[in-house]
Amino acid sequence: MSEQELRQELQAARASEERFRRIFDLAREGIWMVGPDERVVYMNGHMAEMLGYGAGEGLGRSIYDFMSDEERETSRRIRAEGTIGKAGPREALLRRKDGSHVWTLSSTSPMIGPDGSFEGVLGVVMDISERKRSDEELRRANDINQSIIDTALDVVCVNDAEGRFVSVGRRCKAVWGYEPEELIGTRFIDLVHPDDREATLASTSNLLGGRRPPAHENRYIRKDGTVVPMLFTCIWSDEHQLLFAFGRDLTRQKEMEARLSQSQRLEAVGQLTGGIAHDFNNLLTVIMGNAEELAERLQTDPGLRLLAEMTRTAAERGADLTNRLLAFARRQPLEPKVIDVNGLVRRMEALLRRTLAENVEIEMVRGAGLWSAFVDPSQCEAAILNLAVNARDAMPGGGRLTIETANAYIDETYAGRHLEVAPGQYVMLSVSDSGTGMTPEVVARAFEPFYTTKEIGKGSGLGLSMVYGFVKQSHGHVKIYSEPDHGTTVKIYLPRGDGAEDKADLLRIEAEPRGSETILIVEDDELVRTYVEGQLVSLGYNVVPAVNGVGALEIIRARDDIDLLFTDVVMPGGLNGPQLAAEAKKVRPGLRVLFTSGYTENAIVHHGRLDRGVHLLSKPYRRAELAAKVRFVLSAG
């Protein structure tokens, strides 16, 4: 080759290099190149600005000069392992010229020469400092202990003026399912969801016309036919007649937005429920208790006795409705114990056979070597019963109900797709039926309160909502598998318990146990206070009433014969039930305390569980439950 040809080839190479340098300078993301000696050989303007350097100022410096201490160790390890670019985009904390730091999302690729030699590393970097700050604020605001939005740079591609792919980054395989070579020469618009094509073409036309639009969000069709939402930032080069596009997969962000929306709906239901539950349950306590007593006194008048029993039944239904709403909103006071799920299911078998129709066959498949679970046993029984009733209604002509237990392990992969559950060991409890099944649309809404496909009067739409709330409040997981005409399976994953089954004595309701101790009743609702006072007096107790915490504390200081403090949790006057109990025990350290409430808020219930050593009688309650609970607390050691 002649000297002139060599000179021309060198000039062409330099021109090509300069051309690509200008293209990189147009990019909104930072781009830099690092040589095999780990020194920076190129840094576009956006990258230099991101790190606080002037044009050309950072060239020749070691790449590690731009890294935080932690990132420096990570990068050295990746280089030593020879895994540069294999793990995909990752977050990195870089050091600016002034010593401050900037959070970035970096995608790196090794540069290999024609002879196979390592020539350095190419990195595409995005400043995500503001996004990191926003994510942290969102996590704090919603108490979500998980990563919120993954904004990794998924696809980098170059298109010509006709929209055909000229070059496609290696990440397209993970996002779209296509190998890069499969896309070369095809039009990007053919991958766009049909409903989004018109808006996408309009945005592209604006870009080609010199009007640079903001980042554009649309949906793409993967190779397998599924849809992926994406956010693209595009740069048009008039000089080269090429479109440079940087895209991010928004799937996780969309999922998090949906979960946040669901969380907000749940919180709204919880606030509404909590707002009415306290007063509503106070009323139900009086209605249910008085109706029960009237029914007993009207034994000689069947007509009036029937009216009293109807009133009591209606009040019980109202109480059940409130409790189901509290369960869905995860605001019920749970008392979790280590339980044998196989034993619980076995004890329920007779009840289930009485509940289900005769044409429903029940099959129990109890797993061998089953771990213990840590849940509230009564709420677990209620969940199984709700699922069984739903299954019965899905099999109007009869069928098979299968209840199965097994040990299960939720791995990182599954937990990554279901962010609301943590990986680990669980006890799986599934309830399956051979009934009508559900469409995907029904499955998606099945846990919503008051959503039901049953006829009016056939169900409230709160059964599955209660199951969902109980499982989530117990730190478990629930999943529905169903197809039309192929039945339904609901799988509940309960957290594994430590140790043997908790066989602590449970409250046993006898025939209204009586006593003669002195009980201080603290209740701001006059109707409830009068009702409870009358009931306890009729059981033989001496009763001292108080309307608020301040007055009750004065009584405790003035008298030494108070055996039990029976107090509402939520009270006006500046001293609620737990605060009153704490002050009272300073005066009388051995004083026994029984709380009552229709809605406990967070006063004695934390993380959905009743505080250890705390006794609670939830409103509304029957006379027998009141008598048994009072006697139980007074007799406790």
XYZ file of C-alpha atoms in Angstrom:
637
model
C 0.000 0.000 0.000
C 1.416 3.381 -1.033
C 2.106 6.212 1.417
C -0.756 8.242 -0.050
C -3.181 5.336 0.383
C -2.014 4.894 3.950
C -2.522 8.609 4.576
C -6.026 8.476 3.060
C -6.947 5.444 5.114
C -5.649 7.151 8.260
C -7.647 10.276 7.455
C -10.772 8.189 6.869
C -10.267 6.418 10.177
C -9.819 9.732 11.945
C -12.924 11.122 10.243
C -14.897 8.047 11.274
C -13.650 8.378 14.828
C -14.551 12.067 14.907
C -17.980 11.338 13.464
C -18.775 8.838 16.190
C -17.408 11.176 18.833
C -19.879 13.823 17.679
C -22.686 11.273 17.746
C -21.793 10.293 21.292
C -21.695 13.958 22.277
C -25.315 14.278 21.142
C -26.440 11.543 23.540
C -28.356 12.586 26.636
C -26.629 9.784 28.558
C -23.002 9.904 29.628
C -20.615 7.848 27.481
C -16.981 7.092 28.263
C -14.274 4.700 27.140
C -11.574 3.194 29.303
C -8.399 1.755 27.847
C -6.793 -1.569 28.824
C -4.571 0.333 31.266
C -7.733 1.380 33.159
C -7.376 5.039 32.171
C -10.104 7.141 30.573
C -9.503 7.718 26.850
C -12.838 9.320 25.969
C -15.609 11.121 27.827
C -18.532 12.846 26.127
C -19.759 16.243 27.285
C -22.691 14.849 29.278
C -20.387 12.464 31.135
C -17.893 15.206 31.951
C -20.680 17.487 33.157
C -22.116 14.665 35.270
C -18.752 14.268 37.034
C -18.071 18.015 37.322
C -15.156 18.170 34.859
C -14.494 20.456 31.932
C -14.044 19.224 28.359
C -11.032 16.906 28.174
C -10.161 17.504 31.814
C -10.793 13.966 32.984
C -8.932 12.186 30.176
C -5.913 10.115 31.138
C -7.024 9.656 34.727
C -7.531 6.240 36.281
C -11.113 5.043 36.103
C -10.939 4.417 39.851
C -10.458 8.137 40.494
C -14.125 8.562 39.563
C -15.456 5.841 41.861
C -16.602 5.698 45.447
C -14.680 3.324 47.712
C -17.371 0.647 47.528
C -17.743 0.936 43.749
C -13.950 0.745 43.335
C -13.869 -2.643 45.056
C -16.853 -3.902 43.051
C -15.321 -2.828 39.731
C -11.996 -4.462 40.542
C -13.737 -7.679 41.424
C -15.771 -7.652 38.180
C -12.628 -6.992 36.169
C -10.756 -9.795 37.958
C -13.613 -12.217 37.313
C -13.764 -11.234 33.636
C -17.502 -10.569 33.837
C -17.535 -7.012 32.446
C -20.920 -6.324 30.827
C -22.315 -9.795 31.549
C -24.511 -8.828 34.486
C -26.369 -6.095 32.603
C -26.937 -2.510 33.749
C -26.199 -1.842 37.411
C -26.308 1.059 39.809
C -22.968 2.638 40.733
C -21.974 5.472 43.061
C -19.412 7.695 41.268
C -17.231 10.426 42.734
C -17.394 13.953 41.291
C -14.454 16.321 40.993
C -15.529 18.253 44.101
C -15.680 15.071 46.190
C -19.462 14.731 46.137
C -21.105 11.626 44.773
C -23.652 10.922 42.040
C -25.834 7.844 41.701
C -25.717 6.374 38.191
C -27.092 3.496 36.184
C -24.235 2.102 34.113
C -24.178 -0.351 31.218
C -20.721 -1.558 30.202
C -19.336 -3.631 27.350
C -15.804 -4.865 26.713
C -14.129 -3.597 23.518
C -12.409 -6.434 21.649
C -9.926 -5.794 18.826
C -9.841 -7.602 15.444
C -7.228 -9.962 16.793
C -9.328 -10.803 19.843
C -7.292 -8.657 22.231
C -8.931 -6.661 25.019
C -8.883 -2.956 24.096
C -10.865 -1.519 26.975
C -14.406 -0.905 28.156
C -17.276 1.194 26.764
C -19.765 2.520 29.315
C -23.159 4.202 28.917
C -24.105 6.036 32.116
C -27.330 7.669 33.287
C -27.564 10.063 36.262
C -30.262 8.660 38.563
C -29.510 10.749 41.659
C -32.845 12.552 41.542
C -34.678 9.305 40.928
C -32.897 7.666 43.870
C -33.999 10.505 46.124
C -37.574 10.245 44.849
C -37.596 6.476 45.332
C -36.405 6.825 48.923
C -39.132 9.372 49.700
C -41.764 7.082 48.172
C -40.527 4.112 50.216
C -40.691 6.107 53.435
C -44.126 7.501 52.626
C -45.671 4.099 51.961
C -43.587 1.938 54.329
C -42.591 -0.339 51.453
C -39.325 -2.254 52.392
C -38.438 -3.066 48.843
C -36.985 -1.543 45.720
C -39.564 0.624 43.965
C -38.669 1.434 40.403
C -35.973 -0.280 38.391
C -35.085 2.180 35.615
C -32.326 0.235 34.009
C -31.323 1.107 30.446
C -32.604 -1.962 28.616
C -32.251 -1.300 24.903
C -29.942 0.876 22.805
C -30.699 0.887 19.083
C -29.974 2.892 15.945
C -32.560 3.367 13.186
C -32.371 4.925 9.745
C -34.765 7.578 8.411
C -37.221 4.863 7.340
C -37.368 3.460 10.851
C -35.366 0.317 10.087
C -32.962 -1.059 12.672
C -29.348 -0.448 11.711
C -27.850 -1.533 15.010
C -29.422 -3.066 18.119
C -27.878 -3.486 21.578
C -27.457 -6.889 23.135
C -30.145 -6.172 25.771
C -32.926 -6.471 23.177
C -32.905 -10.244 23.720
C -33.898 -9.856 27.388
C -36.509 -7.184 26.689
C -38.036 -8.174 23.336
C -36.981 -11.804 23.014
C -35.226 -11.235 19.674
C -31.578 -11.766 18.884
C -30.066 -8.506 17.562
C -29.484 -9.950 14.101
C -33.173 -10.859 13.817
C -34.104 -7.177 13.981
C -31.555 -5.663 11.609
C -33.393 -4.329 8.552
C -36.859 -4.573 10.124
C -38.983 -1.540 11.087
C -39.263 -0.630 14.747
C -42.930 0.337 14.277
C -43.732 -3.310 13.540
C -42.803 -4.110 17.147
C -45.010 -1.359 18.586
C -48.415 -2.364 19.923
C -51.075 -1.598 17.242
C -52.941 0.754 19.582
C -49.775 2.825 20.152
C -48.490 3.052 16.590
C -50.251 6.283 15.598
C -48.941 8.198 18.635
C -45.466 6.721 18.175
C -45.312 7.742 14.506
C -46.488 11.253 15.413
C -43.725 11.539 18.020
C -41.164 10.277 15.509
C -42.363 12.778 12.894
C -41.888 15.625 15.373
C -38.376 14.415 16.029
C -37.502 14.202 12.328
C -39.005 17.651 11.822
C -36.576 19.196 14.280
C -38.972 19.326 17.223
C -37.465 17.179 19.923
C -40.322 15.588 21.911
C -39.954 14.473 25.519
C -39.345 10.842 26.406
C -42.060 8.750 24.793
C -43.887 5.903 26.524
C -45.467 3.125 24.506
C -45.929 -0.642 24.388
C -43.994 -3.191 22.368
C -44.885 -6.740 21.380
C -42.311 -9.330 22.441
C -41.384 -12.256 20.248
C -43.595 -14.528 22.360
C -46.585 -12.196 21.832
C -46.603 -10.650 25.302
C -46.561 -6.886 25.808
C -43.826 -4.801 27.439
C -44.280 -1.104 28.319
C -41.226 1.025 27.545
C -39.966 4.574 27.860
C -37.769 5.755 24.990
C -35.525 8.784 24.741
C -34.538 9.457 21.125
C -31.896 11.615 19.427
C -32.027 12.411 15.688
C -28.781 13.203 13.856
C -29.364 15.274 10.713
C -25.732 14.826 9.766
C -25.867 11.055 9.741
C -29.620 10.597 9.124
C -29.766 8.211 12.043
C -32.051 7.931 15.069
C -30.402 6.907 18.332
C -32.889 5.463 20.844
C -32.373 4.591 24.500
C -35.195 2.531 26.005
C -36.122 1.382 29.486
C -38.413 -1.480 30.450
C -41.231 -0.038 32.581
C -42.714 -3.382 33.622
C -41.530 -3.203 37.218
C -42.467 0.455 37.475
C -45.994 -0.291 36.231
C -46.285 -3.164 38.689
C -45.172 -0.942 41.531
C -47.621 1.771 40.496
C -50.418 -0.803 40.500
C -49.345 -2.062 43.921
C -49.120 1.492 45.217
C -52.612 2.183 43.894
C -53.867 -1.014 45.520
C -52.105 -0.064 48.748
C -53.762 3.349 48.680
C -57.175 1.773 48.062
C -56.544 -0.616 50.924
C -55.498 2.237 53.198
C -58.634 4.183 52.236
C -60.820 1.189 53.086
C -58.914 0.768 56.334
C -59.395 4.389 57.329
C -63.089 4.251 56.471
C -63.500 0.983 58.355
C -61.587 2.226 61.364
C -63.600 5.403 61.418
C -66.905 3.579 61.752
C -65.856 0.355 63.482
C -65.412 1.796 66.970
C -68.817 3.523 67.219
C -70.580 0.854 65.182
C -69.290 -1.962 67.391
C -70.279 -0.026 70.503
C -73.843 0.094 69.200
C -73.740 -3.573 68.208
C -72.519 -4.533 71.688
C -75.610 -2.980 73.257
C -78.022 -4.253 70.583
C -76.658 -7.796 70.571
C -76.410 -8.051 74.354
C -79.860 -6.661 75.074
C -81.447 -8.750 72.314
C -79.859 -11.829 73.844
C -81.185 -10.994 77.306
C -84.663 -10.191 75.947
C -84.770 -13.522 74.146
C -84.026 -15.283 77.442
C -86.631 -13.319 79.393
C -89.361 -13.762 76.771
C -89.476 -17.556 76.967
C -93.234 -17.455 77.588
C -93.960 -15.161 74.625
C -92.810 -16.935 71.412
C -93.730 -13.982 69.199
C -91.710 -11.395 71.059
C -88.900 -13.899 71.648
C -88.663 -14.443 67.884
C -88.349 -10.673 67.343
C -85.558 -10.494 69.931
C -83.715 -13.387 68.295
C -84.078 -11.761 64.870
C -82.589 -8.564 66.308
C -79.661 -10.504 67.765
C -79.076 -12.332 64.477
C -79.068 -9.056 62.529
C -76.582 -7.558 65.012
C -74.337 -10.616 64.668
C -74.368 -10.212 60.901
C -73.414 -6.554 61.299
C -70.545 -7.583 63.575
C -69.388 -10.160 61.059
C -69.457 -7.549 58.288
C -67.336 -5.145 60.352
C -64.870 -7.887 61.264
C -64.483 -8.901 57.627
C -63.765 -5.309 56.632
C -61.194 -5.040 59.417
C -59.647 -8.316 58.228
C -59.337 -7.071 54.653
C -57.844 -3.781 55.846
C -55.363 -5.794 57.974
C -56.543 -4.051 61.145
C -57.853 -6.989 63.114
C -55.955 -7.930 66.303
C -54.300 -11.267 65.540
C -53.037 -13.634 68.230
C -50.594 -15.836 66.291
C -49.408 -19.125 67.763
C -47.275 -22.010 66.601
C -49.875 -24.470 65.283
C -50.072 -27.863 63.631
C -51.924 -27.115 60.386
C -52.625 -30.810 59.751
C -54.269 -31.054 63.169
C -56.287 -27.896 62.535
C -57.551 -29.225 59.201
C -58.376 -32.582 60.766
C -60.406 -30.934 63.517
C -62.333 -28.915 60.912
C -63.333 -31.903 58.799
C -66.620 -32.565 60.633
C -67.582 -28.861 60.419
C -66.803 -28.770 56.704
C -68.918 -31.859 56.028
C -71.862 -30.227 57.826
C -71.334 -26.959 55.928
C -71.017 -28.389 52.421
C -73.753 -30.055 50.414
C -74.059 -33.838 50.431
C -73.121 -33.965 46.750
C -69.714 -32.414 47.477
C -66.989 -34.980 48.118
C -64.226 -33.839 50.492
C -60.684 -35.113 50.132
C -57.920 -34.338 52.651
C -54.309 -34.652 51.531
C -52.187 -33.898 54.579
C -48.473 -33.607 53.889
C -46.104 -35.845 55.837
C -43.495 -34.171 58.027
C -45.385 -30.882 57.832
C -43.741 -27.931 59.554
C -45.575 -25.891 62.151
C -47.029 -22.534 61.090
C -47.096 -19.263 63.021
C -50.608 -17.844 62.597
C -53.769 -17.010 64.480
C -55.567 -20.403 64.623
C -59.121 -19.015 64.788
C -58.529 -16.725 61.785
C -56.902 -19.594 59.891
C -59.996 -21.718 60.511
C -62.209 -18.865 59.313
C -60.125 -18.552 56.136
C -60.454 -22.280 55.371
C -64.200 -22.138 55.997
C -64.574 -19.117 53.695
C -62.679 -20.892 50.914
C -64.758 -24.028 51.384
C -68.025 -22.059 51.166
C -66.810 -20.314 48.001
C -65.897 -23.697 46.545
C -69.345 -25.079 47.425
C -71.038 -22.159 45.636
C -68.849 -22.796 42.563
C -70.153 -26.400 42.409
C -73.963 -26.056 42.399
C -74.302 -29.522 40.929
C -71.808 -31.111 43.292
C -68.172 -32.006 42.844
C -64.930 -32.519 44.730
C -63.293 -30.258 47.333
C -59.647 -31.018 48.021
C -57.734 -29.579 50.978
C -53.997 -30.199 50.786
C -51.042 -29.285 52.992
C -47.334 -29.375 52.188
C -44.028 -27.763 53.059
C -43.016 -25.085 50.569
C -40.052 -22.860 49.864
C -40.465 -19.559 48.049
C -37.238 -18.801 46.228
C -35.701 -15.518 45.138
C -37.013 -15.890 41.585
C -40.659 -16.271 42.636
C -40.320 -13.525 45.249
C -38.846 -11.277 42.558
C -42.042 -11.669 40.507
C -44.269 -11.219 43.575
C -42.695 -8.360 45.496
C -45.164 -8.559 48.377
C -43.750 -11.890 49.624
C -40.315 -12.598 51.079
C -38.347 -15.722 50.114
C -38.189 -18.439 52.747
C -39.945 -21.461 54.234
C -43.735 -21.635 54.369
C -46.520 -24.094 55.123
C -48.682 -24.357 52.022
C -52.425 -24.869 52.464
C -54.463 -25.216 49.285
C -58.222 -25.490 48.752
C -59.280 -26.763 45.314
C -62.668 -27.346 43.737
C -63.914 -28.891 40.518
C -66.381 -26.103 39.900
C -67.069 -23.456 37.270
C -63.727 -21.684 37.576
C -62.983 -18.022 36.910
C -61.835 -15.937 33.971
C -58.528 -14.026 34.266
C -60.519 -10.811 34.660
C -62.434 -12.224 37.646
C -59.252 -13.642 39.199
C -57.635 -10.197 38.986
C -60.455 -8.681 41.095
C -61.343 -11.652 43.286
C -59.773 -10.215 46.449
C -61.449 -6.808 46.161
C -64.014 -6.145 48.917
C -67.664 -6.409 47.853
C -66.669 -7.776 44.429
C -68.680 -10.896 43.658
C -70.009 -12.736 40.628
C -72.775 -14.333 42.675
C -76.390 -13.357 42.396
C -77.708 -10.577 44.639
C -78.277 -11.980 48.101
C -75.960 -14.961 47.531
C -72.812 -13.387 48.969
C -71.299 -10.139 50.227
C -68.037 -10.400 48.284
C -66.004 -10.281 51.500
C -65.000 -13.934 51.920
C -61.895 -13.833 49.743
C -61.150 -10.294 50.944
C -61.003 -11.586 54.510
C -58.698 -14.421 53.456
C -56.433 -11.986 51.628
C -56.226 -9.574 54.568
C -55.572 -12.353 57.098
C -52.795 -13.927 55.026
C -51.101 -10.606 54.271
C -51.342 -9.479 57.895
C -49.773 -12.810 58.879
C -46.830 -12.088 56.520
C -47.853 -14.889 54.198
C -48.832 -15.146 50.550
C -51.992 -16.154 48.696
C -52.426 -17.032 45.032
C -55.437 -18.039 42.907
C -55.160 -20.498 40.018
C -58.321 -20.886 37.972
C -59.703 -21.473 34.483
C -63.316 -21.396 33.306
C -64.888 -24.871 33.549
C -61.698 -26.298 35.092
C -62.137 -25.391 38.743
C -60.195 -23.182 41.116
C -57.270 -23.637 43.489
C -56.424 -21.103 46.186
C -52.976 -21.600 47.693
C -52.139 -20.002 51.016
C -48.526 -19.824 52.168
C -48.300 -19.432 55.950
C -45.020 -18.457 57.650
C -43.198 -21.377 59.231
C -43.274 -21.490 63.034
C -40.371 -22.257 65.332
C -40.662 -25.118 67.785
C -43.542 -27.354 68.783
C -47.231 -26.504 68.692
C -48.332 -23.938 71.257
C -50.759 -25.843 73.474
C -51.388 -22.970 75.888
C -54.823 -23.051 77.476
C -57.389 -21.211 75.391
C -60.413 -19.348 76.707
C -63.163 -21.883 77.314
C -66.667 -20.449 77.572
C -68.527 -22.125 80.426
C -72.105 -21.491 81.458
C -71.573 -17.856 82.486
C -68.897 -18.155 85.210
C -69.578 -15.754 88.075
C -67.528 -13.873 90.661
C -67.591 -11.375 93.503
C -64.528 -9.210 92.777
C -64.608 -5.452 92.241
C -64.315 -4.292 88.642
C -63.617 -0.736 87.488
C -65.379 -0.127 84.151
C -63.984 2.715 82.031
C -66.200 3.464 79.034
C -67.023 6.845 77.486
C -70.139 5.556 75.688
C -73.025 5.775 78.167
C -75.087 3.053 76.496
C -72.221 0.568 76.516
C -71.193 1.497 80.053
C -74.746 1.018 81.372
C -75.109 -2.307 79.529
C -71.787 -3.728 80.758
C -72.401 -2.543 84.316
C -75.746 -4.316 84.378
C -74.320 -7.529 82.962
C -71.419 -7.692 85.427
C -73.652 -6.884 88.401
C -75.971 -9.710 87.353
C -72.919 -12.015 87.388
C -72.204 -11.134 91.019
C -69.413 -8.605 90.615
C -69.085 -5.263 92.370
C -68.871 -2.570 89.691
C -67.386 0.926 89.810
C -68.071 2.968 86.637
C -65.911 5.750 85.150
C -66.488 7.813 82.012
C -62.860 8.527 81.115
C -59.269 7.704 81.953
C -58.649 10.709 84.185
C -61.621 9.890 86.420
C -60.670 6.204 86.524
C -57.138 7.014 87.658
C -58.504 9.119 90.519
C -60.639 6.150 91.631
C -57.653 3.776 91.550
C -55.599 6.184 93.664
C -58.445 6.553 96.169
C -59.395 2.854 96.499
C -57.376 -0.293 97.119
C -60.111 -2.839 96.429
C -60.101 -2.707 92.606
C -59.373 -6.231 91.307
C -59.798 -5.645 87.549
C -59.540 -2.640 85.271
C -61.934 -3.189 82.350
C -61.264 -0.301 79.959
C -62.025 0.757 76.433
C -58.915 1.275 74.278
C -59.966 4.396 72.384
C -61.229 7.172 74.653
C -61.329 10.976 74.590
C -59.955 13.160 77.362
C -56.212 12.841 76.810
C -55.762 9.418 78.461
C -56.577 6.336 76.386
C -56.881 2.770 77.643
C -53.195 1.695 77.418
C -52.033 4.975 78.980
C -54.537 4.545 81.801
C -53.365 0.954 82.397
C -49.718 2.047 82.527
C -50.455 4.788 85.094
C -52.734 2.498 87.111
C -50.027 -0.176 87.413
C -47.659 2.395 88.846
C -50.169 2.738 91.705
C -51.236 -0.945 91.790
C -48.474 -3.087 90.195
C -50.511 -6.306 90.452
C -53.689 -4.864 88.950
C -55.201 -7.070 86.250
C -56.295 -5.333 83.049
C -58.780 -6.316 80.355
C -59.081 -4.098 77.289
C -62.129 -3.871 75.059
C -62.555 -2.139 71.718
C -64.274 -2.292 68.398
C -61.165 -0.909 66.699
C -57.766 -1.014 68.402
C -55.766 1.214 66.034
C -52.105 0.764 67.056
C -52.524 1.179 70.803
C -52.197 -2.504 71.797
C -51.819 -4.084 68.352
C -48.514 -3.684 66.518
C -47.590 -5.186 63.154
C -51.065 -6.748 63.170
C -50.446 -8.733 66.359
C -51.768 -8.297 69.872
C -48.971 -7.276 72.248
C -47.668 -10.121 74.413
C -49.446 -10.417 77.769
C -52.332 -8.167 76.730
C -55.934 -9.345 77.128
C -58.548 -8.012 74.705
C -62.284 -8.583 74.414
C -63.286 -7.335 70.981
C -66.628 -5.598 70.542
C -69.314 -6.606 69.994
C -69.462 -9.554 72.387
C -72.102 -11.812 73.896
C -72.869 -12.009 77.595
C -71.259 -15.453 77.823
C -68.071 -14.165 76.176
C -67.946 -11.227 78.609
C -68.434 -13.511 81.601
C -65.813 -16.010 80.443
C -63.177 -13.421 79.532
C -63.536 -11.495 82.800
C -63.276 -14.735 84.811
C -60.285 -15.856 82.709
C -58.322 -12.646 83.334
C -59.176 -12.568 87.046
C -58.098 -16.194 87.442
C -54.883 -15.844 85.442
C -51.704 -16.298 87.447
